[in-house]
PDB file of C-alpha atoms in Angstrom:
ATOM      1  CA  MET A   1      -0.182   0.240  -0.113  1.00 82.00           C
ATOM      2  CA  LYS A   2       2.832   2.372   0.796  1.00 89.00           C
ATOM      3  CA  PRO A   3       3.440   3.088  -3.937  1.00 93.00           C
ATOM      4  CA  LEU A   4      -0.123   3.910  -3.478  1.00 95.00           C
ATOM      5  CA  TRP A   5       0.381   6.562  -0.733  1.00 96.00           C
ATOM      6  CA  LEU A   6       3.597   7.758  -2.533  1.00 96.00           C
ATOM      7  CA  ALA A   7       1.852   7.951  -5.549  1.00 96.00           C
ATOM      8  CA  TYR A   8      -0.603   9.982  -4.029  1.00 97.00           C
ATOM      9  CA  ALA A   9       1.656  12.153  -2.562  1.00 97.00           C
ATOM     10  CA  ALA A  10       3.500  13.036  -5.800  1.00 97.00           C
ATOM     11  CA  LEU A  11       0.387  13.522  -7.370  1.00 97.00           C
ATOM     12  CA  LEU A  12      -0.846  16.648  -4.606  1.00 97.00           C
ATOM     13  CA  SER A  13       2.517  17.851  -4.943  1.00 97.00           C
ATOM     14  CA  LEU A  14       2.230  17.956  -8.843  1.00 97.00           C
ATOM     15  CA  THR A  15      -0.923  19.689  -8.478  1.00 97.00           C
ATOM     16  CA  LEU A  16       1.088  22.257  -6.199  1.00 96.00           C
ATOM     17  CA  VAL A  17       3.247  23.072  -8.766  1.00 95.00           C
ATOM     18  CA  SER A  18       0.800  23.117 -11.479  1.00 94.00           C
ATOM     19  CA  LEU A  19      -0.944  25.460  -9.609  1.00 93.00           C
ATOM     20  CA  ALA A  20       2.096  27.572  -9.068  1.00 92.00           C
ATOM     21  CA  SER A  21       3.266  27.840 -12.243  1.00 90.00           C
ATOM     22  CA  SER A  22      -0.202  28.971 -13.498  1.00 89.00           C
ATOM     23  CA  LEU A  23       0.788  32.477 -11.415  1.00 85.00           C
ATOM     24  CA  LEU A  24       4.117  32.575 -13.375  1.00 83.00           C
ATOM     25  CA  PRO A  25       4.172  34.703 -16.651  1.00 80.00           C
ATOM     26  CA  LEU A  26       4.693  32.645 -19.421  1.00 79.00           C
ATOM     27  CA  GLY A  27       3.237  33.932 -21.976  1.00 78.00           C
ATOM     28  CA  ARG A  28       1.510  31.240 -24.442  1.00 77.00           C
ATOM     29  CA  ALA A  29       3.819  28.482 -23.212  1.00 81.00           C
ATOM     30  CA  ASP A  30       1.308  28.828 -20.174  1.00 85.00           C
ATOM     31  CA  LEU A  31      -1.078  25.824 -21.253  1.00 87.00           C
ATOM     32  CA  SER A  32       2.107  23.531 -22.564  1.00 87.00           C
ATOM     33  CA  VAL A  33       3.238  23.758 -19.403  1.00 90.00           C
ATOM     34  CA  ALA A  34      -0.074  22.875 -17.885  1.00 91.00           C
ATOM     35  CA  LEU A  35      -0.773  19.986 -19.769  1.00 91.00           C
ATOM     36  CA  ALA A  36       2.897  18.191 -19.241  1.00 92.00           C
ATOM     37  CA  ILE A  37       2.617  18.541 -15.843  1.00 94.00           C
ATOM     38  CA  ALA A  38      -0.772  16.941 -16.250  1.00 95.00           C
ATOM     39  CA  ALA A  39       0.133  14.278 -18.729  1.00 94.00           C
ATOM     40  CA  SER A  40       3.041  13.216 -16.081  1.00 95.00           C
ATOM     41  CA  LYS A  41      -0.374  13.287 -13.321  1.00 96.00           C
ATOM     42  CA  ALA A  42      -2.193  11.263 -15.642  1.00 95.00           C
ATOM     43  CA  SER A  43       0.622   8.407 -16.224  1.00 94.00           C
ATOM     44  CA  VAL A  44       1.031   8.195 -12.040  1.00 95.00           C
ATOM     45  CA  VAL A  45      -2.571   7.556 -11.756  1.00 95.00           C
ATOM     46  CA  GLY A  46      -1.790   5.294 -14.972  1.00 94.00           C
ATOM     47  CA  LEU A  47       0.986   3.280 -13.458  1.00 93.00           C
ATOM     48  CA  TYR A  48       0.023   2.839  -9.700  1.00 93.00           C
ATOM     49  CA  PHE A  49      -3.692   3.065  -9.563  1.00 93.00           C
ATOM     50  CA  MET A  50      -4.630   1.595 -12.959  1.00 92.00           C
ATOM     51  CA  LYS A  51      -1.492  -0.973 -12.027  1.00 90.00           C
ATOM     52  CA  LEU A  52      -0.135  -0.411 -15.786  1.00 90.00           C
ATOM     53  CA  ARG A  53       3.132  -1.192 -14.196  1.00 88.00           C
ATOM     54  CA  GLU A  54       2.171  -4.603 -13.546  1.00 85.00           C
ATOM     55  CA  GLY A  55      -0.743  -5.266 -15.726  1.00 79.00           C
ATOM     56  CA  SER A  56      -0.786  -7.419 -19.146  1.00 82.00           C
ATOM     57  CA  VAL A  57       0.567  -6.417 -22.366  1.00 88.00           C
ATOM     58  CA  SER A  58      -2.551  -6.149 -23.972  1.00 87.00           C
ATOM     59  CA  ALA A  59      -3.527  -3.214 -21.159  1.00 88.00           C
ATOM     60  CA  ARG A  60      -0.921  -1.569 -22.012  1.00 90.00           C
ATOM     61  CA  VAL A  61      -0.929  -1.815 -25.461  1.00 91.00           C
ATOM     62  CA  ALA A  62      -4.852  -0.487 -25.475  1.00 90.00           C
ATOM     63  CA  ALA A  63      -3.664   2.546 -22.906  1.00 91.00           C
ATOM     64  CA  LEU A  64      -0.416   3.263 -25.694  1.00 91.00           C
ATOM     65  CA  PHE A  65      -2.990   3.211 -28.135  1.00 91.00           C
ATOM     66  CA  ALA A  66      -5.617   5.761 -26.610  1.00 91.00           C
ATOM     67  CA  LEU A  67      -2.626   8.569 -25.864  1.00 91.00           C
ATOM     68  CA  ALA A  68      -1.481   7.920 -29.336  1.00 92.00           C
ATOM     69  CA  PHE A  69      -4.657   8.788 -30.924  1.00 91.00           C
ATOM     70  CA  VAL A  70      -5.407  11.342 -28.684  1.00 91.00           C
ATOM     71  CA  VAL A  71      -1.929  12.841 -29.141  1.00 91.00           C
ATOM     72  CA  LEU A  72      -2.855  12.601 -32.704  1.00 92.00           C
ATOM     73  CA  LEU A  73      -6.158  14.175 -33.124  1.00 91.00           C
ATOM     74  CA  VAL A  74      -5.587  16.919 -30.760  1.00 90.00           C
ATOM     75  CA  GLY A  75      -1.911  17.983 -32.186  1.00 90.00           C
ATOM     76  CA  PHE A  76      -3.267  17.863 -35.549  1.00 90.00           C
ATOM     77  CA  SER A  77      -5.974  20.227 -35.123  1.00 89.00           C
ATOM     78  CA  THR A  78      -4.293  22.693 -32.945  1.00 87.00           C
ATOM     79  CA  SER A  79      -1.591  22.879 -35.392  1.00 88.00           C
ATOM     80  CA  ASP A  80      -3.740  22.920 -38.183  1.00 88.00           C
ATOM     81  CA  VAL A  81      -5.090  26.021 -37.012  1.00 87.00           C
ATOM     82  CA  LEU A  82      -1.995  27.387 -35.434  1.00 84.00           C
ATOM     83  CA  THR A  83      -0.317  27.489 -38.963  1.00 87.00           C
ATOM     84  CA  ARG A  84      -2.762  29.371 -41.509  1.00 83.00           C
TER      85      ARG A  84
ATOM     86  CA  MET B   1     -44.910 -41.721 -17.747  1.00 54.00           C
ATOM     87  CA  VAL B   2     -42.115 -39.928 -18.015  1.00 55.00           C
ATOM     88  CA  ARG B   3     -40.931 -37.348 -15.576  1.00 53.00           C
ATOM     89  CA  ALA B   4     -38.629 -34.708 -16.523  1.00 52.00           C
ATOM     90  CA  ARG B   5     -35.510 -35.159 -14.523  1.00 52.00           C
ATOM     91  CA  ARG B   6     -34.925 -32.583 -11.604  1.00 49.00           C
ATOM     92  CA  SER B   7     -31.190 -30.785 -12.624  1.00 47.00           C
ATOM     93  CA  ARG B   8     -29.451 -30.291  -9.306  1.00 48.00           C
ATOM     94  CA  VAL B   9     -28.492 -26.854  -8.481  1.00 45.00           C
ATOM     95  CA  ALA B  10     -25.573 -25.581 -10.300  1.00 44.00           C
ATOM     96  CA  GLU B  11     -23.181 -24.502  -7.954  1.00 43.00           C
ATOM     97  CA  PRO B  12     -21.971 -21.624  -9.073  1.00 49.00           C
ATOM     98  CA  LYS B  13     -19.326 -21.213 -10.839  1.00 57.00           C
ATOM     99  CA  GLU B  14     -15.818 -19.580 -10.581  1.00 66.00           C
ATOM    100  CA  HIS B  15     -15.384 -18.396 -14.270  1.00 74.00           C
ATOM    101  CA  ALA B  16     -18.231 -18.668 -16.916  1.00 76.00           C
ATOM    102  CA  ASP B  17     -18.449 -21.797 -19.204  1.00 76.00           C
ATOM    103  CA  HIS B  18     -16.759 -19.687 -22.418  1.00 80.00           C
ATOM    104  CA  PHE B  19     -13.003 -19.180 -20.668  1.00 80.00           C
ATOM    105  CA  GLU B  20     -10.843 -21.914 -19.412  1.00 81.00           C
ATOM    106  CA  SER B  21     -10.431 -20.188 -16.216  1.00 82.00           C
ATOM    107  CA  ILE B  22     -10.807 -17.838 -13.833  1.00 80.00           C
ATOM    108  CA  GLU B  23      -7.422 -15.973 -15.090  1.00 81.00           C
ATOM    109  CA  ARG B  24      -8.703 -15.661 -18.559  1.00 84.00           C
ATOM    110  CA  GLN B  25     -11.918 -14.291 -17.461  1.00 85.00           C
ATOM    111  CA  VAL B  26     -10.284 -11.724 -15.332  1.00 85.00           C
ATOM    112  CA  ARG B  27      -7.817 -11.069 -18.068  1.00 85.00           C
ATOM    113  CA  ALA B  28     -11.015 -10.594 -20.586  1.00 88.00           C
ATOM    114  CA  ALA B  29     -12.538  -8.191 -18.046  1.00 90.00           C
ATOM    115  CA  THR B  30      -9.524  -5.488 -17.545  1.00 91.00           C
ATOM    116  CA  LEU B  31      -8.586  -5.651 -21.257  1.00 91.00           C
ATOM    117  CA  GLY B  32     -12.259  -4.970 -22.084  1.00 92.00           C
ATOM    118  CA  MET B  33     -12.763  -2.244 -19.545  1.00 94.00           C
ATOM    119  CA  TRP B  34      -9.480  -0.889 -21.262  1.00 93.00           C
ATOM    120  CA  VAL B  35     -10.516  -0.219 -24.576  1.00 92.00           C
ATOM    121  CA  PHE B  36     -13.770   1.027 -23.174  1.00 95.00           C
ATOM    122  CA  ILE B  37     -11.477   3.507 -21.246  1.00 95.00           C
ATOM    123  CA  ALA B  38      -9.929   3.959 -24.726  1.00 93.00           C
ATOM    124  CA  SER B  39     -12.639   4.734 -26.449  1.00 93.00           C
ATOM    125  CA  GLU B  40     -14.033   7.068 -24.050  1.00 95.00           C
ATOM    126  CA  ALA B  41     -10.635   8.673 -24.658  1.00 95.00           C
ATOM    127  CA  LEU B  42     -11.438   9.278 -27.929  1.00 93.00           C
ATOM    128  CA  PHE B  43     -14.596  10.706 -27.446  1.00 92.00           C
ATOM    129  CA  PHE B  44     -12.753  13.498 -24.843  1.00 96.00           C
ATOM    130  CA  ALA B  45      -9.940  14.136 -27.386  1.00 95.00           C
ATOM    131  CA  ALA B  46     -12.223  15.525 -29.624  1.00 94.00           C
ATOM    132  CA  LEU B  47     -13.651  17.692 -27.791  1.00 95.00           C
ATOM    133  CA  PHE B  48      -9.511  18.551 -26.717  1.00 95.00           C
ATOM    134  CA  ALA B  49      -8.800  18.882 -30.329  1.00 94.00           C
ATOM    135  CA  LEU B  50     -12.111  21.478 -30.626  1.00 94.00           C
ATOM    136  CA  TYR B  51     -10.025  23.262 -27.534  1.00 94.00           C
ATOM    137  CA  GLY B  52      -7.262  23.206 -28.839  1.00 91.00           C
ATOM    138  CA  ALA B  53      -8.359  24.576 -32.417  1.00 91.00           C
ATOM    139  CA  TYR B  54     -10.772  27.628 -31.430  1.00 92.00           C
ATOM    140  CA  ARG B  55      -7.963  28.334 -28.522  1.00 91.00           C
ATOM    141  CA  ALA B  56      -5.224  28.842 -31.182  1.00 88.00           C
ATOM    142  CA  ASP B  57      -7.860  31.075 -32.842  1.00 88.00           C
ATOM    143  CA  LEU B  58      -9.249  32.751 -29.983  1.00 90.00           C
ATOM    144  CA  PRO B  59      -6.890  33.225 -27.133  1.00 89.00           C
ATOM    145  CA  ARG B  60      -8.088  36.537 -25.769  1.00 88.00           C
ATOM    146  CA  ALA B  61     -11.310  34.874 -25.315  1.00 91.00           C
ATOM    147  CA  PHE B  62      -9.989  32.136 -23.800  1.00 92.00           C
ATOM    148  CA  SER B  63      -7.808  33.692 -21.602  1.00 91.00           C
ATOM    149  CA  GLN B  64     -11.077  35.907 -20.553  1.00 90.00           C
ATOM    150  CA  GLY B  65     -13.369  32.944 -19.780  1.00 92.00           C
ATOM    151  CA  ILE B  66     -10.409  31.341 -17.834  1.00 93.00           C
ATOM    152  CA  GLU B  67      -9.821  34.432 -15.238  1.00 91.00           C
ATOM    153  CA  HIS B  68     -13.876  34.369 -14.933  1.00 92.00           C
ATOM    154  CA  ASN B  69     -13.968  30.369 -13.940  1.00 95.00           C
ATOM    155  CA  ASP B  70     -13.440  29.615  -9.993  1.00 94.00           C
ATOM    156  CA  LEU B  71      -9.728  28.226  -9.631  1.00 94.00           C
ATOM    157  CA  ALA B  72     -10.696  27.327  -5.988  1.00 95.00           C
ATOM    158  CA  LEU B  73     -13.483  25.197  -6.954  1.00 96.00           C
ATOM    159  CA  GLY B  74     -11.885  23.836 -10.084  1.00 96.00           C
ATOM    160  CA  THR B  75      -8.599  22.948  -7.456  1.00 96.00           C
ATOM    161  CA  THR B  76     -10.901  21.815  -4.811  1.00 97.00           C
ATOM    162  CA  ASN B  77     -12.496  19.446  -7.406  1.00 97.00           C
ATOM    163  CA  THR B  78      -9.436  17.854  -8.165  1.00 97.00           C
ATOM    164  CA  VAL B  79      -8.085  17.294  -5.009  1.00 97.00           C
ATOM    165  CA  LEU B  80     -11.110  15.643  -3.967  1.00 98.00           C
ATOM    166  CA  LEU B  81     -10.850  12.991  -7.283  1.00 98.00           C
ATOM    167  CA  LEU B  82      -7.478  12.424  -6.729  1.00 97.00           C
ATOM    168  CA  THR B  83      -8.069  11.556  -3.267  1.00 98.00           C
ATOM    169  CA  SER B  84     -11.199   9.090  -4.319  1.00 98.00           C
ATOM    170  CA  SER B  85      -8.676   7.681  -6.860  1.00 97.00           C
ATOM    171  CA  LEU B  86      -6.532   6.995  -3.996  1.00 97.00           C
ATOM    172  CA  THR B  87      -9.586   5.674  -1.826  1.00 97.00           C
ATOM    173  CA  LEU B  88     -10.427   3.698  -4.374  1.00 97.00           C
ATOM    174  CA  ALA B  89      -6.900   1.730  -4.996  1.00 97.00           C
ATOM    175  CA  LEU B  90      -6.406   1.088  -1.298  1.00 97.00           C
ATOM    176  CA  ALA B  91     -10.343  -0.583  -1.256  1.00 96.00           C
ATOM    177  CA  VAL B  92      -8.973  -2.886  -3.792  1.00 95.00           C
ATOM    178  CA  VAL B  93      -6.121  -3.674  -1.950  1.00 95.00           C
ATOM    179  CA  HIS B  94      -7.558  -3.985   1.240  1.00 95.00           C
ATOM    180  CA  LEU B  95     -10.010  -6.547  -0.664  1.00 93.00           C
ATOM    181  CA  GLN B  96      -6.902  -8.564  -1.966  1.00 91.00           C
ATOM    182  CA  ARG B  97      -6.041  -8.883   1.568  1.00 92.00           C
ATOM    183  CA  GLY B  98      -8.982 -10.315   2.511  1.00 90.00           C
ATOM    184  CA  LYS B  99     -10.310  -7.305   4.363  1.00 91.00           C
ATOM    185  CA  THR B 100     -13.507  -6.840   2.982  1.00 93.00           C
ATOM    186  CA  SER B 101     -15.252  -4.565   5.736  1.00 93.00           C
ATOM    187  CA  ASN B 102     -12.298  -2.003   5.230  1.00 94.00           C
ATOM    188  CA  ALA B 103     -12.864  -2.334   1.443  1.00 95.00           C
ATOM    189  CA  ALA B 104     -16.376  -1.247   1.975  1.00 96.00           C
ATOM    190  CA  LEU B 105     -15.574   1.656   4.094  1.00 96.00           C
ATOM    191  CA  LEU B 106     -12.841   2.790   1.710  1.00 97.00           C
ATOM    192  CA  SER B 107     -14.978   2.489  -1.572  1.00 97.00           C
ATOM    193  CA  GLY B 108     -18.164   3.726   0.120  1.00 97.00           C
ATOM    194  CA  GLY B 109     -15.952   6.488   0.734  1.00 97.00           C
ATOM    195  CA  THR B 110     -14.722   6.655  -2.803  1.00 98.00           C
ATOM    196  CA  ALA B 111     -18.686   7.540  -3.830  1.00 98.00           C
ATOM    197  CA  MET B 112     -18.735  10.045  -1.442  1.00 98.00           C
ATOM    198  CA  LEU B 113     -15.919  12.020  -2.187  1.00 98.00           C
ATOM    199  CA  GLY B 114     -17.648  11.587  -6.108  1.00 98.00           C
ATOM    200  CA  LEU B 115     -20.429  13.348  -5.071  1.00 98.00           C
ATOM    201  CA  ALA B 116     -18.802  16.301  -3.420  1.00 98.00           C
ATOM    202  CA  PHE B 117     -17.284  16.238  -6.922  1.00 98.00           C
ATOM    203  CA  LEU B 118     -20.555  17.037  -8.276  1.00 98.00           C
ATOM    204  CA  GLY B 119     -22.206  19.190  -5.685  1.00 98.00           C
ATOM    205  CA  VAL B 120     -19.341  21.239  -6.338  1.00 98.00           C
ATOM    206  CA  LYS B 121     -19.639  21.407  -9.960  1.00 98.00           C
ATOM    207  CA  THR B 122     -23.377  22.034  -9.301  1.00 97.00           C
ATOM    208  CA  VAL B 123     -22.398  24.829  -7.041  1.00 97.00           C
ATOM    209  CA  GLU B 124     -19.936  26.258  -9.632  1.00 97.00           C
ATOM    210  CA  TYR B 125     -22.389  25.982 -12.626  1.00 97.00           C
ATOM    211  CA  LEU B 126     -25.097  27.963 -10.153  1.00 97.00           C
ATOM    212  CA  HIS B 127     -22.310  30.675 -10.132  1.00 96.00           C
ATOM    213  CA  HIS B 128     -22.268  30.600 -13.879  1.00 95.00           C
ATOM    214  CA  PHE B 129     -25.861  31.333 -14.257  1.00 95.00           C
ATOM    215  CA  GLU B 130     -25.887  34.101 -11.451  1.00 94.00           C
ATOM    216  CA  SER B 131     -23.194  35.655 -13.766  1.00 92.00           C
ATOM    217  CA  GLY B 132     -25.072  35.023 -16.581  1.00 91.00           C
ATOM    218  CA  VAL B 133     -23.064  32.582 -18.410  1.00 91.00           C
ATOM    219  CA  PHE B 134     -25.319  29.667 -20.025  1.00 91.00           C
ATOM    220  CA  PRO B 135     -24.706  27.222 -22.149  1.00 91.00           C
ATOM    221  CA  GLY B 136     -24.966  28.485 -26.100  1.00 87.00           C
ATOM    222  CA  GLY B 137     -23.574  31.832 -25.488  1.00 84.00           C
ATOM    223  CA  ARG B 138     -26.594  32.788 -23.934  1.00 85.00           C
ATOM    224  CA  GLY B 139     -27.058  35.359 -21.084  1.00 87.00           C
ATOM    225  CA  ALA B 140     -26.099  38.573 -19.343  1.00 88.00           C
ATOM    226  CA  TYR B 141     -22.700  38.096 -19.135  1.00 88.00           C
ATOM    227  CA  PHE B 142     -22.182  37.709 -23.237  1.00 87.00           C
ATOM    228  CA  ASP B 143     -23.816  40.537 -23.405  1.00 83.00           C
ATOM    229  CA  ALA B 144     -21.226  42.816 -21.395  1.00 81.00           C
ATOM    230  CA  HIS B 145     -18.024  40.864 -23.161  1.00 73.00           C
ATOM    231  CA  SER B 146     -18.086  41.231 -26.543  1.00 69.00           C
ATOM    232  CA  VAL B 147     -14.819  39.098 -26.956  1.00 73.00           C
ATOM    233  CA  ASP B 148     -14.856  37.202 -29.989  1.00 73.00           C
ATOM    234  CA  GLY B 149     -15.391  33.858 -29.230  1.00 88.00           C
ATOM    235  CA  ALA B 150     -16.735  34.027 -25.284  1.00 90.00           C
ATOM    236  CA  ALA B 151     -19.589  32.152 -26.105  1.00 92.00           C
ATOM    237  CA  ILE B 152     -17.501  29.828 -27.510  1.00 93.00           C
ATOM    238  CA  PHE B 153     -14.890  29.080 -24.572  1.00 94.00           C
ATOM    239  CA  PHE B 154     -17.772  28.439 -22.361  1.00 95.00           C
ATOM    240  CA  ASN B 155     -19.689  26.133 -25.043  1.00 95.00           C
ATOM    241  CA  LEU B 156     -16.639  24.179 -24.969  1.00 96.00           C
ATOM    242  CA  TYR B 157     -16.290  24.738 -20.868  1.00 97.00           C
ATOM    243  CA  TYR B 158     -20.350  23.400 -20.361  1.00 97.00           C
ATOM    244  CA  LEU B 159     -19.542  20.447 -22.952  1.00 96.00           C
ATOM    245  CA  ALA B 160     -16.256  18.816 -21.545  1.00 97.00           C
ATOM    246  CA  THR B 161     -16.978  19.432 -18.011  1.00 97.00           C
ATOM    247  CA  GLY B 162     -21.005  18.404 -18.797  1.00 97.00           C
ATOM    248  CA  LEU B 163     -19.782  14.998 -20.540  1.00 97.00           C
ATOM    249  CA  HIS B 164     -16.946  14.115 -17.435  1.00 98.00           C
ATOM    250  CA  ALA B 165     -19.745  14.811 -14.447  1.00 98.00           C
ATOM    251  CA  LEU B 166     -22.200  12.287 -16.641  1.00 98.00           C
ATOM    252  CA  HIS B 167     -18.861   9.815 -16.202  1.00 98.00           C
ATOM    253  CA  VAL B 168     -18.783  10.880 -12.747  1.00 98.00           C
ATOM    254  CA  ILE B 169     -22.349   9.863 -12.113  1.00 98.00           C
ATOM    255  CA  VAL B 170     -21.945   6.694 -13.680  1.00 98.00           C
ATOM    256  CA  GLY B 171     -18.614   6.310 -11.998  1.00 98.00           C
ATOM    257  CA  VAL B 172     -20.496   7.034  -8.380  1.00 98.00           C
ATOM    258  CA  LEU B 173     -23.403   4.555  -9.246  1.00 98.00           C
ATOM    259  CA  LEU B 174     -20.909   1.752 -10.227  1.00 97.00           C
ATOM    260  CA  VAL B 175     -18.436   2.352  -7.271  1.00 97.00           C
ATOM    261  CA  ALA B 176     -21.757   2.670  -5.003  1.00 97.00           C
ATOM    262  CA  SER B 177     -23.143  -0.326  -6.067  1.00 96.00           C
ATOM    263  CA  VAL B 178     -19.568  -2.170  -5.339  1.00 96.00           C
ATOM    264  CA  THR B 179     -19.893  -0.777  -1.844  1.00 96.00           C
ATOM    265  CA  LEU B 180     -23.371  -2.710  -1.417  1.00 95.00           C
ATOM    266  CA  LEU B 181     -22.033  -5.457  -2.588  1.00 93.00           C
ATOM    267  CA  LEU B 182     -19.127  -5.611  -0.129  1.00 94.00           C
ATOM    268  CA  MET B 183     -21.315  -4.834   2.542  1.00 92.00           C
ATOM    269  CA  ARG B 184     -22.801  -8.094   1.896  1.00 90.00           C
ATOM    270  CA  ARG B 185     -19.604 -10.460   0.139  1.00 83.00           C
ATOM    271  CA  GLY B 186     -16.046 -10.551  -0.344  1.00 78.00           C
ATOM    272  CA  ASP B 187     -15.596 -13.316  -2.749  1.00 83.00           C
ATOM    273  CA  LEU B 188     -13.463 -13.631  -5.953  1.00 84.00           C
ATOM    274  CA  ARG B 189     -16.477 -12.461  -8.046  1.00 86.00           C
ATOM    275  CA  VAL B 190     -16.595  -9.340  -6.243  1.00 90.00           C
ATOM    276  CA  ARG B 191     -13.317  -8.753  -6.254  1.00 91.00           C
ATOM    277  CA  HIS B 192     -12.655  -8.729 -10.089  1.00 91.00           C
ATOM    278  CA  ARG B 193     -15.802  -6.646 -10.364  1.00 93.00           C
ATOM    279  CA  ALA B 194     -14.471  -3.817  -8.065  1.00 95.00           C
ATOM    280  CA  GLU B 195     -10.845  -3.958  -9.904  1.00 95.00           C
ATOM    281  CA  VAL B 196     -12.505  -3.631 -12.804  1.00 95.00           C
ATOM    282  CA  ILE B 197     -14.819   0.067 -12.164  1.00 97.00           C
ATOM    283  CA  ALA B 198     -11.808   1.070 -10.544  1.00 97.00           C
ATOM    284  CA  LEU B 199     -10.518   0.761 -13.603  1.00 96.00           C
ATOM    285  CA  TYR B 200     -12.946   3.193 -15.089  1.00 97.00           C
ATOM    286  CA  TRP B 201     -12.716   5.888 -11.790  1.00 98.00           C
ATOM    287  CA  HIS B 202      -9.578   6.406 -12.426  1.00 97.00           C
ATOM    288  CA  PHE B 203     -10.152   7.136 -15.753  1.00 97.00           C
ATOM    289  CA  VAL B 204     -12.296   9.465 -15.023  1.00 98.00           C
ATOM    290  CA  ASP B 205     -10.001  11.297 -12.707  1.00 97.00           C
ATOM    291  CA  VAL B 206      -7.718  11.520 -15.236  1.00 97.00           C
ATOM    292  CA  VAL B 207     -10.039  13.256 -17.670  1.00 97.00           C
ATOM    293  CA  TRP B 208     -10.504  15.911 -15.217  1.00 98.00           C
ATOM    294  CA  LEU B 209      -7.157  15.925 -14.385  1.00 97.00           C
ATOM    295  CA  PHE B 210      -6.767  17.646 -18.195  1.00 96.00           C
ATOM    296  CA  LEU B 211      -9.980  19.536 -17.562  1.00 97.00           C
ATOM    297  CA  TRP B 212      -8.279  21.725 -14.642  1.00 97.00           C
ATOM    298  CA  PRO B 213      -4.919  23.072 -16.568  1.00 95.00           C
ATOM    299  CA  MET B 214      -7.645  23.472 -19.820  1.00 95.00           C
ATOM    300  CA  PHE B 215     -10.246  25.646 -18.100  1.00 96.00           C
ATOM    301  CA  TYR B 216      -9.239  27.165 -15.059  1.00 95.00           C
ATOM    302  CA  LEU B 217      -5.315  27.309 -15.019  1.00 93.00           C
ATOM    303  CA  SER B 218      -3.443  28.519 -18.340  1.00 82.00           C
ATOM    304  CA  ARG B 219      -4.386  31.929 -18.809  1.00 79.00           C
ATOM    305  CA  GLY B 220      -2.181  32.395 -21.607  1.00 71.00           C
ATOM    306  CA  GLY B 221      -0.792  35.402 -20.706  1.00 57.00           C
ATOM    307  CA  ALA B 222      -3.266  37.261 -23.879  1.00 48.00           C
ATOM    308  CA  GLN B 223      -4.769  40.764 -22.803  1.00 39.00           C
TER     309      GLN B 223
END
């Protein structure tokens, strides 16, 4: 159970970091930084709470595919508009 | 006269007929939930893509919209959901160790935290209504703030958080059903059900982890 508590502590810390960094004047990098922190929090949840660390290969493949397609969809839609 | 042979009441099998073993059934159930989670992730991804595209186009509207949202309430919700993931993960471990009553308490706690999240969300929506921010770009707020795209930002906000709230409601019902079961039994079947439902709940948490920065944090510095 200790890993779960450590993971929780990490999640709360990253939440604080996210909050603090949102107060910094990062300009347009604001969202990228916040999303990067969110992605690391999501990995902690995925690896420790959703047990991807010890799960079956097929579960990890499903999770990675979901991630890949989300990144593709959001990335291309956003860069489309950004490069107009 | 032929009497119909009365069949003996079948003992509840550990695993369903079409599986070779309980391990295979558990693996299949888990993979099934993961595939479902992946499809729901794509569902949200479409909204995220809309957000990205519109934000690139209308940075000022998004900046102002985020300013208008209540950071304290949004952060509270983040902490509530993270804690609820912890309690449910702990419940599963207790269940694996045979401590069914601890597991029931923890999963009950998870459902309560989920309800608290929904309560905070309700308060937030009510605040928005009070300040004239309604879905569909209607309300006094949009008449006062004629920034192009204010309506688009809040439409996305209502869509994304509303869809997420629906997922939370379903999650709370699932976790509550597991809690009720755990108050009576702690056998292998209940344990597997709890593990699979826990996956769904953690996914709902992960979605919020992205909604929080998108709608509450990233002002973008655009004035």
